Short mmCIF file of N, CA and C in Angstrom, two decimals:
data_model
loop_
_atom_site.label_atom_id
_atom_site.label_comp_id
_atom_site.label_asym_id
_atom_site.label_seq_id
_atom_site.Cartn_x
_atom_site.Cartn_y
_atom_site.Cartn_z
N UNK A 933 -111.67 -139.13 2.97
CA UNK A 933 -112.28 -139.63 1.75
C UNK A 933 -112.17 -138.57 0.66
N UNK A 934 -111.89 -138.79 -0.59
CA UNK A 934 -111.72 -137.97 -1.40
C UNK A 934 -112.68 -137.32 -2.34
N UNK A 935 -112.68 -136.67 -3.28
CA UNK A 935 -113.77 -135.94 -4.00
C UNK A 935 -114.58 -137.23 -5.14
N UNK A 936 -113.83 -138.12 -5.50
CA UNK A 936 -113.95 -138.94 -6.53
C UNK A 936 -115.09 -140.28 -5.66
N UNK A 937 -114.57 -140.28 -4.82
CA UNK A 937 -115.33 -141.51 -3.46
C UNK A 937 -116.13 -141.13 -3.05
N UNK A 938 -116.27 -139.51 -2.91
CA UNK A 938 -117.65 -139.15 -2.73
C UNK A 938 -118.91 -139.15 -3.94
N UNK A 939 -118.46 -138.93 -4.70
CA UNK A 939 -119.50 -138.60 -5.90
C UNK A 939 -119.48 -140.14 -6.32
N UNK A 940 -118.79 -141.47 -6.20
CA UNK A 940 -119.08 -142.51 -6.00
C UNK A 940 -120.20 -142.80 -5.41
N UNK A 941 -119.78 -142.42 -3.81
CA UNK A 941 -121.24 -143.03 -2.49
C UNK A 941 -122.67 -142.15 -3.02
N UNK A 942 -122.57 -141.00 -3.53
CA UNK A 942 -123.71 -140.54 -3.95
C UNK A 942 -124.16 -140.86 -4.99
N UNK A 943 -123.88 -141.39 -5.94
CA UNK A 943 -124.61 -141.74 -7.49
C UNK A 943 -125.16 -142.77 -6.68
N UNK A 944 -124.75 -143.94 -6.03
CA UNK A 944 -125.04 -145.22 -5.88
C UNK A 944 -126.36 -144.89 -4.85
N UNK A 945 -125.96 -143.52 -3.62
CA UNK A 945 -127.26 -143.11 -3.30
C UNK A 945 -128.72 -143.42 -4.13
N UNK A 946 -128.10 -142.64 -4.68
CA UNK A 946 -129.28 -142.08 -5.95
C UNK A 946 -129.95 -143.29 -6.57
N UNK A 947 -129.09 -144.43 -6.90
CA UNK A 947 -129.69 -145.50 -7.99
C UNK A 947 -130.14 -146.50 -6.67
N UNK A 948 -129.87 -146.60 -5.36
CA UNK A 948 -130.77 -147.02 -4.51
C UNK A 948 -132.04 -146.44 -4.09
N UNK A 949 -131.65 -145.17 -4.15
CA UNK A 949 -132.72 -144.74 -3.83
C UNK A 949 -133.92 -144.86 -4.58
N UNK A 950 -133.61 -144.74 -6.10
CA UNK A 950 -134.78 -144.96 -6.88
C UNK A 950 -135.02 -146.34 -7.32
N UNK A 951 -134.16 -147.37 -6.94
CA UNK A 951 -134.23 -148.88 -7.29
C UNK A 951 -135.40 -149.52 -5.94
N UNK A 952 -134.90 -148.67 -5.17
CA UNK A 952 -135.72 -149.40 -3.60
C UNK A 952 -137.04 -148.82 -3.96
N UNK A 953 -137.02 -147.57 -4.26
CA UNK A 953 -138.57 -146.75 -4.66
C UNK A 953 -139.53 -147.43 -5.70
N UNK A 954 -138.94 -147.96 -6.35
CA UNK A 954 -139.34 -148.47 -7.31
C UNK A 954 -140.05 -149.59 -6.77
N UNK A 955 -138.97 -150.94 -6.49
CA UNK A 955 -139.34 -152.42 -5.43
C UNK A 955 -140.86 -151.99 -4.73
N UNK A 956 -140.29 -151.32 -3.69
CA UNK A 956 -141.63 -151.15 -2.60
C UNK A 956 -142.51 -150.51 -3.20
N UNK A 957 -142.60 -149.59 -4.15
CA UNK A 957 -143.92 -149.43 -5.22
C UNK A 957 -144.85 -150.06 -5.80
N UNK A 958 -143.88 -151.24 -6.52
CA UNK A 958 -144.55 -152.16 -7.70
C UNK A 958 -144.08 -153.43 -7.36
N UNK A 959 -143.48 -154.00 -6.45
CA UNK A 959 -143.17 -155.32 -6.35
C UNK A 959 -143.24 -155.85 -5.25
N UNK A 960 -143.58 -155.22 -4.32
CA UNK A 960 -143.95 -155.48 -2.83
C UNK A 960 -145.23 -156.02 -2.56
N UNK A 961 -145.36 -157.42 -2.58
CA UNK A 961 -147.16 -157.84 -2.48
C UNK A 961 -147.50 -158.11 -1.31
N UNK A 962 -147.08 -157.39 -0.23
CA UNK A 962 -147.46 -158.00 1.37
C UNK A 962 -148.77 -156.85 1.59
N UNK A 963 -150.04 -157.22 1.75
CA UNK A 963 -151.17 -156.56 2.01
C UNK A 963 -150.74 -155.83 3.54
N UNK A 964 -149.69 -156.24 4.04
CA UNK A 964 -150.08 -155.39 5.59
C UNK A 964 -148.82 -153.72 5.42
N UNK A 965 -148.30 -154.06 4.40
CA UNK A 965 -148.08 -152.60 3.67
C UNK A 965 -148.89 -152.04 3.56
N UNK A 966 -148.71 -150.84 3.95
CA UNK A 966 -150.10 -149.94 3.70
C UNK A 966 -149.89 -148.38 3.78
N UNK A 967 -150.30 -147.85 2.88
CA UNK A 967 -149.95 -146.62 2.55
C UNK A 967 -149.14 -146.15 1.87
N UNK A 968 -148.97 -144.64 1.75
CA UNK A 968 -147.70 -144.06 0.91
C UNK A 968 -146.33 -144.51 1.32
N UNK A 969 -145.35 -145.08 0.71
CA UNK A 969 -143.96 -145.37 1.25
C UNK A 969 -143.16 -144.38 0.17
N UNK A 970 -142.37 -143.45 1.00
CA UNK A 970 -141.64 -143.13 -0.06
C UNK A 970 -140.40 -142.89 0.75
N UNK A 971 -139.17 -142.97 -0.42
CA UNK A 971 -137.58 -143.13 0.61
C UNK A 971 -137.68 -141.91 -0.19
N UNK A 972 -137.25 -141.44 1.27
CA UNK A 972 -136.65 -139.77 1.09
C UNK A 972 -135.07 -139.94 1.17
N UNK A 973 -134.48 -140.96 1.45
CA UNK A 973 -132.48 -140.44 1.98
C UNK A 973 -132.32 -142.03 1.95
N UNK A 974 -130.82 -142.82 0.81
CA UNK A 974 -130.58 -143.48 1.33
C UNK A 974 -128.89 -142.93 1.62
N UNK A 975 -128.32 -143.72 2.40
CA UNK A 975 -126.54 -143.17 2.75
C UNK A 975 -126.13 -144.79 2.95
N UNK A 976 -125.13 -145.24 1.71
CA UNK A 976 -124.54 -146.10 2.04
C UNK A 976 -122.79 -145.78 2.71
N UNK A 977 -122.58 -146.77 3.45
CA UNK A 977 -120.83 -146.78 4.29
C UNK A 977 -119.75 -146.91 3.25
N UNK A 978 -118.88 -145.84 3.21
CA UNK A 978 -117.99 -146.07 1.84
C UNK A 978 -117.50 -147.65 1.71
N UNK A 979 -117.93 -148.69 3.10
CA UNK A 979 -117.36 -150.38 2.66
C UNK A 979 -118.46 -150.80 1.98
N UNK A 980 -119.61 -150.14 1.83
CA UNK A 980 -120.44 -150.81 0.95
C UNK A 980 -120.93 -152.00 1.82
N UNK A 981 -120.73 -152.06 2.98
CA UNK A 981 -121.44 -153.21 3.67
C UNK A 981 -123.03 -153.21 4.16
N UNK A 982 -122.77 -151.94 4.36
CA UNK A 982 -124.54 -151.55 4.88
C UNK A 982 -124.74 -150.23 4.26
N UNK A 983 -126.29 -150.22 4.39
CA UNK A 983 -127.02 -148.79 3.69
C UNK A 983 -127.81 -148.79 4.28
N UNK A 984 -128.40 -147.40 4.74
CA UNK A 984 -129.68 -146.79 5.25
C UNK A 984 -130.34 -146.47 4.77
N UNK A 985 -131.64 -146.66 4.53
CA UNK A 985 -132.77 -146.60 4.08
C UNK A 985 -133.79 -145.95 4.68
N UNK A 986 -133.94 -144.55 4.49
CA UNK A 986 -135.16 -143.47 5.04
C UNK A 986 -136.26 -143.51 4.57
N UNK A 987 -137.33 -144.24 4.93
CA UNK A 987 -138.12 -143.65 4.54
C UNK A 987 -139.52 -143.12 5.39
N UNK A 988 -140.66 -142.95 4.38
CA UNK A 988 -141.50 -141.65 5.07
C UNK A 988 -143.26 -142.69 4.95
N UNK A 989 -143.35 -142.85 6.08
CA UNK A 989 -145.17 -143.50 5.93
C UNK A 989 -145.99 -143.01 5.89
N UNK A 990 -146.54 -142.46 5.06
CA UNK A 990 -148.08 -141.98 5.03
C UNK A 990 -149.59 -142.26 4.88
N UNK A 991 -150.33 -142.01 5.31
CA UNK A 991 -152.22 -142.20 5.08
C UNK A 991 -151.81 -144.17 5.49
N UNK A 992 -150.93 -144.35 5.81
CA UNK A 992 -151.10 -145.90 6.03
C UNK A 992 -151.87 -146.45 7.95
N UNK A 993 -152.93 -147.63 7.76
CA UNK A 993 -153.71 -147.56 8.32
C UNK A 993 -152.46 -148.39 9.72
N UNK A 994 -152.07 -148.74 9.38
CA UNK A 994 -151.08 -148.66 11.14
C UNK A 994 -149.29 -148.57 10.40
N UNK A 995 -148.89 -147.43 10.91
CA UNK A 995 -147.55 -147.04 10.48
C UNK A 995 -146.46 -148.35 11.11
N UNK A 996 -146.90 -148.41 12.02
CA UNK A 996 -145.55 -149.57 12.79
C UNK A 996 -146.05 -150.88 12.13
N UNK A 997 -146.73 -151.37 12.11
CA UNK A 997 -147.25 -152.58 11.63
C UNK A 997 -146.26 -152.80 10.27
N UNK A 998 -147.03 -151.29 9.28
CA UNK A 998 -146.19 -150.96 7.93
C UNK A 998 -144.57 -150.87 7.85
N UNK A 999 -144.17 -150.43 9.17
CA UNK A 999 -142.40 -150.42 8.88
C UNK A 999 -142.61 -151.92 9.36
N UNK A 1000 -142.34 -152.15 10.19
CA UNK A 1000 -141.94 -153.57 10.44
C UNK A 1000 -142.13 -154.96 9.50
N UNK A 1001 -143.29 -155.20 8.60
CA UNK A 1001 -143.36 -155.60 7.21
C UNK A 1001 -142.26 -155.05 6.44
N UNK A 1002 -141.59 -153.68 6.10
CA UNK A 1002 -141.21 -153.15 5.31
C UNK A 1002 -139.73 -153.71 5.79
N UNK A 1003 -139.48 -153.93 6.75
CA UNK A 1003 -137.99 -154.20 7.57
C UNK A 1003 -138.05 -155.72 7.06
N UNK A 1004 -138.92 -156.45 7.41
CA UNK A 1004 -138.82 -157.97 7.19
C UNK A 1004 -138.72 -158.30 5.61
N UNK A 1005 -139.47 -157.41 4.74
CA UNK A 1005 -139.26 -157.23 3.53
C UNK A 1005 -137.42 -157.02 2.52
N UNK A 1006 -136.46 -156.93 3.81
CA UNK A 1006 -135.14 -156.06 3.81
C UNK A 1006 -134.29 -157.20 2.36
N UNK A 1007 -134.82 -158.54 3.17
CA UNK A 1007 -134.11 -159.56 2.42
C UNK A 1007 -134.72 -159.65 0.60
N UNK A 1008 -135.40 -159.34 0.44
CA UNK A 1008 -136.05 -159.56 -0.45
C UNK A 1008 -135.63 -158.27 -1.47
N UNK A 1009 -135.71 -157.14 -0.80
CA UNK A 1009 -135.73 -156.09 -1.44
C UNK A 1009 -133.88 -156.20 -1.88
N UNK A 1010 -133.44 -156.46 -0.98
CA UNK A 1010 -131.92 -156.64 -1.03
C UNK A 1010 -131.81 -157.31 -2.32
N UNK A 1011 -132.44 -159.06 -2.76
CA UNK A 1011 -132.15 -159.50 -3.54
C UNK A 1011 -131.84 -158.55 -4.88
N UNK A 1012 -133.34 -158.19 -4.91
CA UNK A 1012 -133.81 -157.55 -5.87
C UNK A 1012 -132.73 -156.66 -6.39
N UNK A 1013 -132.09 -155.80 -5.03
CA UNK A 1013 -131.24 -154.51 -5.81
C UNK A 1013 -129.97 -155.11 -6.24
N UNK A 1014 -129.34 -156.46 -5.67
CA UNK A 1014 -128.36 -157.25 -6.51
C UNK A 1014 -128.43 -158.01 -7.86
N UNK A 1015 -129.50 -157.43 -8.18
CA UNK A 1015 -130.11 -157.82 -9.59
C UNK A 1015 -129.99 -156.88 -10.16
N UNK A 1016 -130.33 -155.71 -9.90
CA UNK A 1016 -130.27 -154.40 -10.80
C UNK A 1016 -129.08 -153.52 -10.94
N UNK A 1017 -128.50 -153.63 -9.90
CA UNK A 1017 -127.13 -152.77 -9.12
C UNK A 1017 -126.09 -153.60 -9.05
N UNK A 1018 -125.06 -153.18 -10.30
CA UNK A 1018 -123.56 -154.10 -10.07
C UNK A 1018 -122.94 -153.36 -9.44
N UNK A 1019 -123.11 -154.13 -7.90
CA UNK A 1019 -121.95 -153.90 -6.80
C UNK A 1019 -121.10 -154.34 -6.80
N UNK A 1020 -119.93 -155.22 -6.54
CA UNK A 1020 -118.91 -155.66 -6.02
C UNK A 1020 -119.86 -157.23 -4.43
N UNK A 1021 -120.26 -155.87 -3.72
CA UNK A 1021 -120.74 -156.14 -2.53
C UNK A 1021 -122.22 -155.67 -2.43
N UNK A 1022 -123.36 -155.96 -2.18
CA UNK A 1022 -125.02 -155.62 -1.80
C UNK A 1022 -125.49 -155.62 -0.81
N UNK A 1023 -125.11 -153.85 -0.54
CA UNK A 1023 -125.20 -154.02 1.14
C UNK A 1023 -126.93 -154.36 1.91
N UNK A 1024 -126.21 -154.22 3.35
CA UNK A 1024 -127.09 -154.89 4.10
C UNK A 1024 -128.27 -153.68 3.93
N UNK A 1025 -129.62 -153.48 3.84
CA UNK A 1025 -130.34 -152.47 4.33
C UNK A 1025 -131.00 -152.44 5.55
N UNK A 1026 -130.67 -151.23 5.78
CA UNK A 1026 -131.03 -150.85 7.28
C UNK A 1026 -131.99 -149.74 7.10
N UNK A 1027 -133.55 -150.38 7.44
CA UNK A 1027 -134.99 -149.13 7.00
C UNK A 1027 -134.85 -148.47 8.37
N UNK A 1028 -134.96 -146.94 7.94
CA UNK A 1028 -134.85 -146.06 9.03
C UNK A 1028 -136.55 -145.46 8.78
N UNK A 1029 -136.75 -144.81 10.01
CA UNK A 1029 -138.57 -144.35 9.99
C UNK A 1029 -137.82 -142.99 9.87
N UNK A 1030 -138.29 -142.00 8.75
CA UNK A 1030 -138.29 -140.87 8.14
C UNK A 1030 -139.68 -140.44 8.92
N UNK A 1031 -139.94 -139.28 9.83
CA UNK A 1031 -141.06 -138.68 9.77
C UNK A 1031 -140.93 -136.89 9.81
N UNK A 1032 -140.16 -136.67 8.61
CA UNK A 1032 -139.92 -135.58 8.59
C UNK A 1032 -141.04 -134.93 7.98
N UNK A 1033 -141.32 -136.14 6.74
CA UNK A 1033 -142.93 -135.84 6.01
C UNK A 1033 -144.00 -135.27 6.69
N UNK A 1034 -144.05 -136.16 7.94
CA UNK A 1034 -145.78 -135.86 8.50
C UNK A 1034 -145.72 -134.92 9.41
N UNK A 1035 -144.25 -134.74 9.70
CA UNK A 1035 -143.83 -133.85 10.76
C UNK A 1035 -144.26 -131.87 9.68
N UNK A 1036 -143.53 -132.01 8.68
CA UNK A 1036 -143.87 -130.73 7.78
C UNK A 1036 -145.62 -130.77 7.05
N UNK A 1037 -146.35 -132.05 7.22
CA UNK A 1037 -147.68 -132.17 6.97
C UNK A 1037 -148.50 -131.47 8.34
N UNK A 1038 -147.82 -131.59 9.59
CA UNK A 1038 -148.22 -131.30 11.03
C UNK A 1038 -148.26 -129.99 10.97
N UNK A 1039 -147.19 -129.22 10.63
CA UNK A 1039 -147.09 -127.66 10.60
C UNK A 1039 -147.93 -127.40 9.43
N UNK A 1040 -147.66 -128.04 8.49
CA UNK A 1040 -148.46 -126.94 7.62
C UNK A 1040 -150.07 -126.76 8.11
N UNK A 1041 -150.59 -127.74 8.94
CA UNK A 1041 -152.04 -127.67 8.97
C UNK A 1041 -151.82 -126.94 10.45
N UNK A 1042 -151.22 -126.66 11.24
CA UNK A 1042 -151.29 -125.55 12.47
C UNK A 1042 -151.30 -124.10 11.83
N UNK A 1043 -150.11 -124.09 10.62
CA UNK A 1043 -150.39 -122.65 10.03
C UNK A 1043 -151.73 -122.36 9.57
N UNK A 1044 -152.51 -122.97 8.80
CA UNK A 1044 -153.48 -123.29 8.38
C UNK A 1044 -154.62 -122.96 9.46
N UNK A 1045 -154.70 -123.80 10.66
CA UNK A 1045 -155.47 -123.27 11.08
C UNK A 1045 -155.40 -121.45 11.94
N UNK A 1046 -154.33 -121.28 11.86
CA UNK A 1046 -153.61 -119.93 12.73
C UNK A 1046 -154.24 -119.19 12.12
N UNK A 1047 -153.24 -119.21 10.75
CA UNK A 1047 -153.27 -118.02 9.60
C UNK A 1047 -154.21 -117.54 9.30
N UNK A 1048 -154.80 -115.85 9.69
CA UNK A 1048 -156.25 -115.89 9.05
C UNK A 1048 -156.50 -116.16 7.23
N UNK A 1049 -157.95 -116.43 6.68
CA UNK A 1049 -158.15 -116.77 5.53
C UNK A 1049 -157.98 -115.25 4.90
N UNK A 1050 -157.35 -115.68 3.65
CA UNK A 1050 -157.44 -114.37 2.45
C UNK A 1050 -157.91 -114.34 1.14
N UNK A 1051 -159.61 -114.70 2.06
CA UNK A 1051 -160.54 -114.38 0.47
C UNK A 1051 -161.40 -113.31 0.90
N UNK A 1052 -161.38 -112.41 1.72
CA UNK A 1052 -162.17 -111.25 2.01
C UNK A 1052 -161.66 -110.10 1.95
#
């Protein structure tokens, strides 16, 4: 793949990434969503047939409940980005569970408790 096809698959990254961020922000009305959603990584296939969709669940009161709404949500959200995004083709999305978030929220509060305090 060449230098030009790459900086292709990544802009289009980018305008999914913040088109989907956007959707599941402000246009997503399913109450069993719940919590912080935020896409950290999307990577579409240079055929443009499918895209991955990372994202990260937080403070939400059942995480699986929340992806799995968010997965069934795929069609919808899809529409949406063939509305905003002139593709050719609108690929398929494929929501991946990101828990890199809660995973670096996990450490920071072990350091936290380790680390002695430095106000004395």
């Amino acid at each position: 793949m060449n230098n030009k096809t790459n900086n292709r698959l990544s802009r289009i990254d980018e305008e999914l990434k913040k088109e989907i961020s956007s959707i599941i922000s402000y246009e997503l009305k399913n109450p069993k969503i719940t919590g912080l959603i935020s896409v950290t990584k999307t990577k579409i296939t240079p055929d443009f047939k499918y895209a991955k969709i990372y994202v990260s669940i937080l403070n939400s009161k059942n995480t699986k409940e929340t992806f799995a709404n968010l997965k069934k949500s795929a069609g919808y959200i899809r529409t949406e980005i063939a509305k905003r995004i002139n593709l050719r083709i609108t690929p398929e999305l494929i929501f991946v569970l990101d828990d890199s978030m809660k995973y670096g929220a996990k450490i920071d509060q072990i350091l936290k408790e380790i680390l002695p305090k430095k106000d004395d």
